[in-house]
Amino acid sequence: DLWAMPVQRPYNPNAKRIAELMQADLAKVGIKAEIKTFEWGEYRKRLQAGEHQTGMFGWTGDNGDPDNFLHTLLGCDASKNNGGNVAKFCYQPFDELVTKAKTITDQAEREKLYRQAQVIFKEQAPWFTIAHAVQLKPVRKEVIDFKLSPFSRHVFYGVDIK
């Protein structure tokens, strides 16, 4: 089974089409995949419960900290029902690194631990990325000092009109 999200998301505006492309790629290597989808609430519930074989999910980081991805989406605690780790990936060496890193205030040490965790993620490959959102915000030429936020927010502090 190949589960396709039933909704449009910033990081995946057409999950059905992505699923069709993945299905075609899998067929090229002899794997037959049936595309399935459910209403969004049901989809999330069942995906988080681990009922899927292959599923699509995404994440929009909201604070810029590596923990917001690595522990939230790949930590052992997050692999339980209702967690963000829908791959149900739980690998102790990885988990120890990200759990330790989130408690350390020394940024150089945190970076070292997260880099090690990323190597493990690449080697273990519990999931892979297929898309990254590009932000576009139309702004009139009279608006000055409006800046896009990497956290999907609109920050109007300092914005003005000439």
C-alpha atoms as a printed R data frame, in Angstrom:
    type eleno elety resid chain resno       x      y       z
1   ATOM     1    CA   ASP     A     1   0.000  0.000   0.000
2   ATOM     2    CA   LEU     A     2   1.071  3.567  -0.740
3   ATOM     3    CA   TRP     A     3  -0.887  6.089   1.278
4   ATOM     4    CA   ALA     A     4  -1.403  9.535  -0.244
5   ATOM     5    CA   MET     A     5  -2.411 12.506   1.882
6   ATOM     6    CA   PRO     A     6  -5.924 13.695   1.032
7   ATOM     7    CA   VAL     A     7  -5.079 17.355   1.622
8   ATOM     8    CA   GLN     A     8  -2.902 20.011   0.093
9   ATOM     9    CA   ARG     A     9   0.026 21.045   2.313
10  ATOM    10    CA   PRO     A    10   2.709 23.728   1.837
11  ATOM    11    CA   TYR     A    11   5.352 21.033   1.393
12  ATOM    12    CA   ASN     A    12   3.198 18.774  -0.811
13  ATOM    13    CA   PRO     A    13   0.534 20.570  -2.837
14  ATOM    14    CA   ASN     A    14  -0.514 17.465  -4.802
15  ATOM    15    CA   ALA     A    15   0.002 14.247  -2.823
16  ATOM    16    CA   LYS     A    16  -2.076 12.171  -5.238
17  ATOM    17    CA   ARG     A    17   0.219 13.082  -8.133
18  ATOM    18    CA   ILE     A    18   3.321 12.409  -6.028
19  ATOM    19    CA   ALA     A    19   1.851  8.998  -5.104
20  ATOM    20    CA   GLU     A    20   1.256  8.226  -8.780
21  ATOM    21    CA   LEU     A    21   4.870  9.096  -9.617
22  ATOM    22    CA   MET     A    22   6.123  6.960  -6.728
23  ATOM    23    CA   GLN     A    23   3.843  4.117  -7.832
24  ATOM    24    CA   ALA     A    24   5.323  4.295 -11.344
25  ATOM    25    CA   ASP     A    25   8.888  4.264  -9.982
26  ATOM    26    CA   LEU     A    26   8.104  1.271  -7.769
27  ATOM    27    CA   ALA     A    27   6.569 -0.560 -10.745
28  ATOM    28    CA   LYS     A    28   9.839 -0.113 -12.658
29  ATOM    29    CA   VAL     A    29  11.588 -2.262 -10.036
30  ATOM    30    CA   GLY     A    30   8.792 -4.831  -9.870
31  ATOM    31    CA   ILE     A    31   6.859 -3.551  -6.859
32  ATOM    32    CA   LYS     A    32   3.109 -3.191  -7.252
33  ATOM    33    CA   ALA     A    33   1.739 -0.479  -4.971
34  ATOM    34    CA   GLU     A    34  -1.937  0.348  -4.527
35  ATOM    35    CA   ILE     A    35  -2.615  4.003  -3.734
36  ATOM    36    CA   LYS     A    36  -4.948  4.541  -0.793
37  ATOM    37    CA   THR     A    37  -6.217  7.605   0.964
38  ATOM    38    CA   PHE     A    38  -8.651  8.503   3.722
39  ATOM    39    CA   GLU     A    39 -10.294 11.618   5.108
40  ATOM    40    CA   TRP     A    40  -7.524 13.769   6.719
41  ATOM    41    CA   GLY     A    41  -8.409 13.043  10.354
42  ATOM    42    CA   GLU     A    42  -8.688  9.320   9.670
43  ATOM    43    CA   TYR     A    43  -5.509  9.380   7.580
44  ATOM    44    CA   ARG     A    44  -3.476 10.983  10.384
45  ATOM    45    CA   LYS     A    45  -4.930  8.690  13.042
46  ATOM    46    CA   ARG     A    46  -4.201  5.537  11.065
47  ATOM    47    CA   LEU     A    47  -0.774  6.721   9.911
48  ATOM    48    CA   GLN     A    48   0.237  7.614  13.465
49  ATOM    49    CA   ALA     A    49  -1.007  4.202  14.613
50  ATOM    50    CA   GLY     A    50   1.337  2.572  12.088
51  ATOM    51    CA   GLU     A    51  -1.284  0.900   9.890
52  ATOM    52    CA   HIS     A    52   0.484  1.877   6.653
53  ATOM    53    CA   GLN     A    53   3.222  0.162   4.683
54  ATOM    54    CA   THR     A    54   4.293  3.335   2.893
55  ATOM    55    CA   GLY     A    55   2.778  6.678   3.759
56  ATOM    56    CA   MET     A    56   3.233 10.369   3.167
57  ATOM    57    CA   PHE     A    57   3.504 12.844   5.955
58  ATOM    58    CA   GLY     A    58   5.223 16.165   6.313
59  ATOM    59    CA   TRP     A    59   6.433 18.775   8.681
60  ATOM    60    CA   THR     A    60   6.790 22.511   8.749
61  ATOM    61    CA   GLY     A    61   9.445 23.510  11.251
62  ATOM    62    CA   ASP     A    62   8.280 26.270  13.523
63  ATOM    63    CA   ASN     A    63  11.308 27.209  15.623
64  ATOM    64    CA   GLY     A    64  14.529 26.498  13.704
65  ATOM    65    CA   ASP     A    65  15.942 24.071  16.272
66  ATOM    66    CA   PRO     A    66  17.210 20.697  14.968
67  ATOM    67    CA   ASP     A    67  15.307 19.012  17.802
68  ATOM    68    CA   ASN     A    68  12.091 20.170  16.153
69  ATOM    69    CA   PHE     A    69  12.851 17.730  13.344
70  ATOM    70    CA   LEU     A    70  15.182 15.032  14.598
71  ATOM    71    CA   HIS     A    71  13.632 14.216  17.969
72  ATOM    72    CA   THR     A    72  10.072 15.187  17.083
73  ATOM    73    CA   LEU     A    73   9.969 13.148  13.868
74  ATOM    74    CA   LEU     A    74  12.470 10.352  14.572
75  ATOM    75    CA   GLY     A    75  12.823  9.932  18.335
76  ATOM    76    CA   CYS     A    76  11.702  6.728  20.026
77  ATOM    77    CA   ASP     A    77   9.196  8.631  22.214
78  ATOM    78    CA   ALA     A    78   7.626 10.105  19.080
79  ATOM    79    CA   SER     A    79   7.093  6.633  17.586
80  ATOM    80    CA   LYS     A    80   4.207  5.937  19.954
81  ATOM    81    CA   ASN     A    81   0.590  6.499  18.869
82  ATOM    82    CA   ASN     A    82  -0.199 10.132  18.071
83  ATOM    83    CA   GLY     A    83   3.509 10.913  17.730
84  ATOM    84    CA   GLY     A    84   5.197 12.548  14.779
85  ATOM    85    CA   ASN     A    85   7.418  9.527  14.104
86  ATOM    86    CA   VAL     A    86   5.062  7.774  11.686
87  ATOM    87    CA   ALA     A    87   7.883  5.540  10.405
88  ATOM    88    CA   LYS     A    88   7.939  4.018  13.908
89  ATOM    89    CA   PHE     A    89  11.727  4.339  13.724
90  ATOM    90    CA   CYS     A    90  13.356  3.642  17.084
91  ATOM    91    CA   TYR     A    91  17.103  3.147  16.953
92  ATOM    92    CA   GLN     A    92  18.874  3.537  20.306
93  ATOM    93    CA   PRO     A    93  22.180  5.037  19.046
94  ATOM    94    CA   PHE     A    94  20.220  7.728  17.187
95  ATOM    95    CA   ASP     A    95  17.798  8.297  20.053
96  ATOM    96    CA   GLU     A    96  20.608  8.689  22.598
97  ATOM    97    CA   LEU     A    97  22.246 11.376  20.457
98  ATOM    98    CA   VAL     A    98  19.112 13.469  19.899
99  ATOM    99    CA   THR     A    99  17.912 13.040  23.484
100 ATOM   100    CA   LYS     A   100  21.272 14.227  24.809
101 ATOM   101    CA   ALA     A   101  21.550 17.056  22.268
102 ATOM   102    CA   LYS     A   102  18.249 18.617  23.284
103 ATOM   103    CA   THR     A   103  19.469 19.022  26.880
104 ATOM   104    CA   ILE     A   104  22.803 20.700  26.063
105 ATOM   105    CA   THR     A   105  23.203 24.475  25.909
106 ATOM   106    CA   ASP     A   106  26.667 24.505  24.288
107 ATOM   107    CA   GLN     A   107  25.791 25.065  20.614
108 ATOM   108    CA   ALA     A   108  29.024 23.557  19.253
109 ATOM   109    CA   GLU     A   109  28.439 20.354  21.230
110 ATOM   110    CA   ARG     A   110  24.779 20.229  20.155
111 ATOM   111    CA   GLU     A   111  25.801 20.639  16.521
112 ATOM   112    CA   LYS     A   112  28.312 17.787  16.844
113 ATOM   113    CA   LEU     A   113  25.645 15.445  18.258
114 ATOM   114    CA   TYR     A   114  23.047 16.417  15.659
115 ATOM   115    CA   ARG     A   115  25.570 15.884  12.849
116 ATOM   116    CA   GLN     A   116  26.237 12.372  14.188
117 ATOM   117    CA   ALA     A   117  22.480 11.757  14.356
118 ATOM   118    CA   GLN     A   118  22.088 12.898  10.748
119 ATOM   119    CA   VAL     A   119  24.711 10.376   9.626
120 ATOM   120    CA   ILE     A   120  22.733  7.620  11.358
121 ATOM   121    CA   PHE     A   121  19.510  8.907   9.786
122 ATOM   122    CA   LYS     A   122  21.110  8.743   6.342
123 ATOM   123    CA   GLU     A   123  22.445  5.219   6.951
124 ATOM   124    CA   GLN     A   124  19.212  3.845   8.439
125 ATOM   125    CA   ALA     A   125  16.914  5.730   6.031
126 ATOM   126    CA   PRO     A   126  13.618  5.326   7.936
127 ATOM   127    CA   TRP     A   127  12.106  7.786   5.463
128 ATOM   128    CA   PHE     A   128  13.169 10.140   2.730
129 ATOM   129    CA   THR     A   129  12.266 13.642   1.729
130 ATOM   130    CA   ILE     A   130  10.471 14.213  -1.550
131 ATOM   131    CA   ALA     A   131   9.689 17.912  -1.454
132 ATOM   132    CA   HIS     A   132  10.498 21.206   0.181
133 ATOM   133    CA   ALA     A   133   8.142 24.158   0.151
134 ATOM   134    CA   VAL     A   134   9.088 27.385  -1.559
135 ATOM   135    CA   GLN     A   135   7.480 30.413   0.010
136 ATOM   136    CA   LEU     A   136   6.057 33.093  -2.217
137 ATOM   137    CA   LYS     A   137   4.243 36.118  -0.821
138 ATOM   138    CA   PRO     A   138   3.031 38.851  -3.142
139 ATOM   139    CA   VAL     A   139   3.739 42.275  -1.679
140 ATOM   140    CA   ARG     A   140   2.893 45.656  -3.148
141 ATOM   141    CA   LYS     A   141   5.875 47.799  -4.096
142 ATOM   142    CA   GLU     A   142   4.840 50.412  -1.503
143 ATOM   143    CA   VAL     A   143   5.416 47.918   1.336
144 ATOM   144    CA   ILE     A   144   8.903 48.108   2.825
145 ATOM   145    CA   ASP     A   145  10.853 45.848   5.181
146 ATOM   146    CA   PHE     A   146   8.523 42.855   4.907
147 ATOM   147    CA   LYS     A   147  10.588 39.690   5.285
148 ATOM   148    CA   LEU     A   148   9.578 36.080   4.793
149 ATOM   149    CA   SER     A   149   9.845 33.966   7.915
150 ATOM   150    CA   PRO     A   150  11.293 30.455   7.627
151 ATOM   151    CA   PHE     A   151   8.739 29.417  10.257
152 ATOM   152    CA   SER     A   152   5.593 29.937   8.129
153 ATOM   153    CA   ARG     A   153   4.567 33.044  10.038
154 ATOM   154    CA   HIS     A   154   3.872 36.589   8.976
155 ATOM   155    CA   VAL     A   155   6.019 38.986  10.994
156 ATOM   156    CA   PHE     A   156   4.939 42.588  10.558
157 ATOM   157    CA   TYR     A   157   7.288 44.193  13.069
158 ATOM   158    CA   GLY     A   158   9.083 47.007  11.256
159 ATOM   159    CA   VAL     A   159   6.933 46.742   8.126
160 ATOM   160    CA   ASP     A   160   5.786 50.056   6.738
161 ATOM   161    CA   ILE     A   161   4.313 51.686   3.642
162 ATOM   162    CA   LYS     A   162   6.214 54.380   1.776
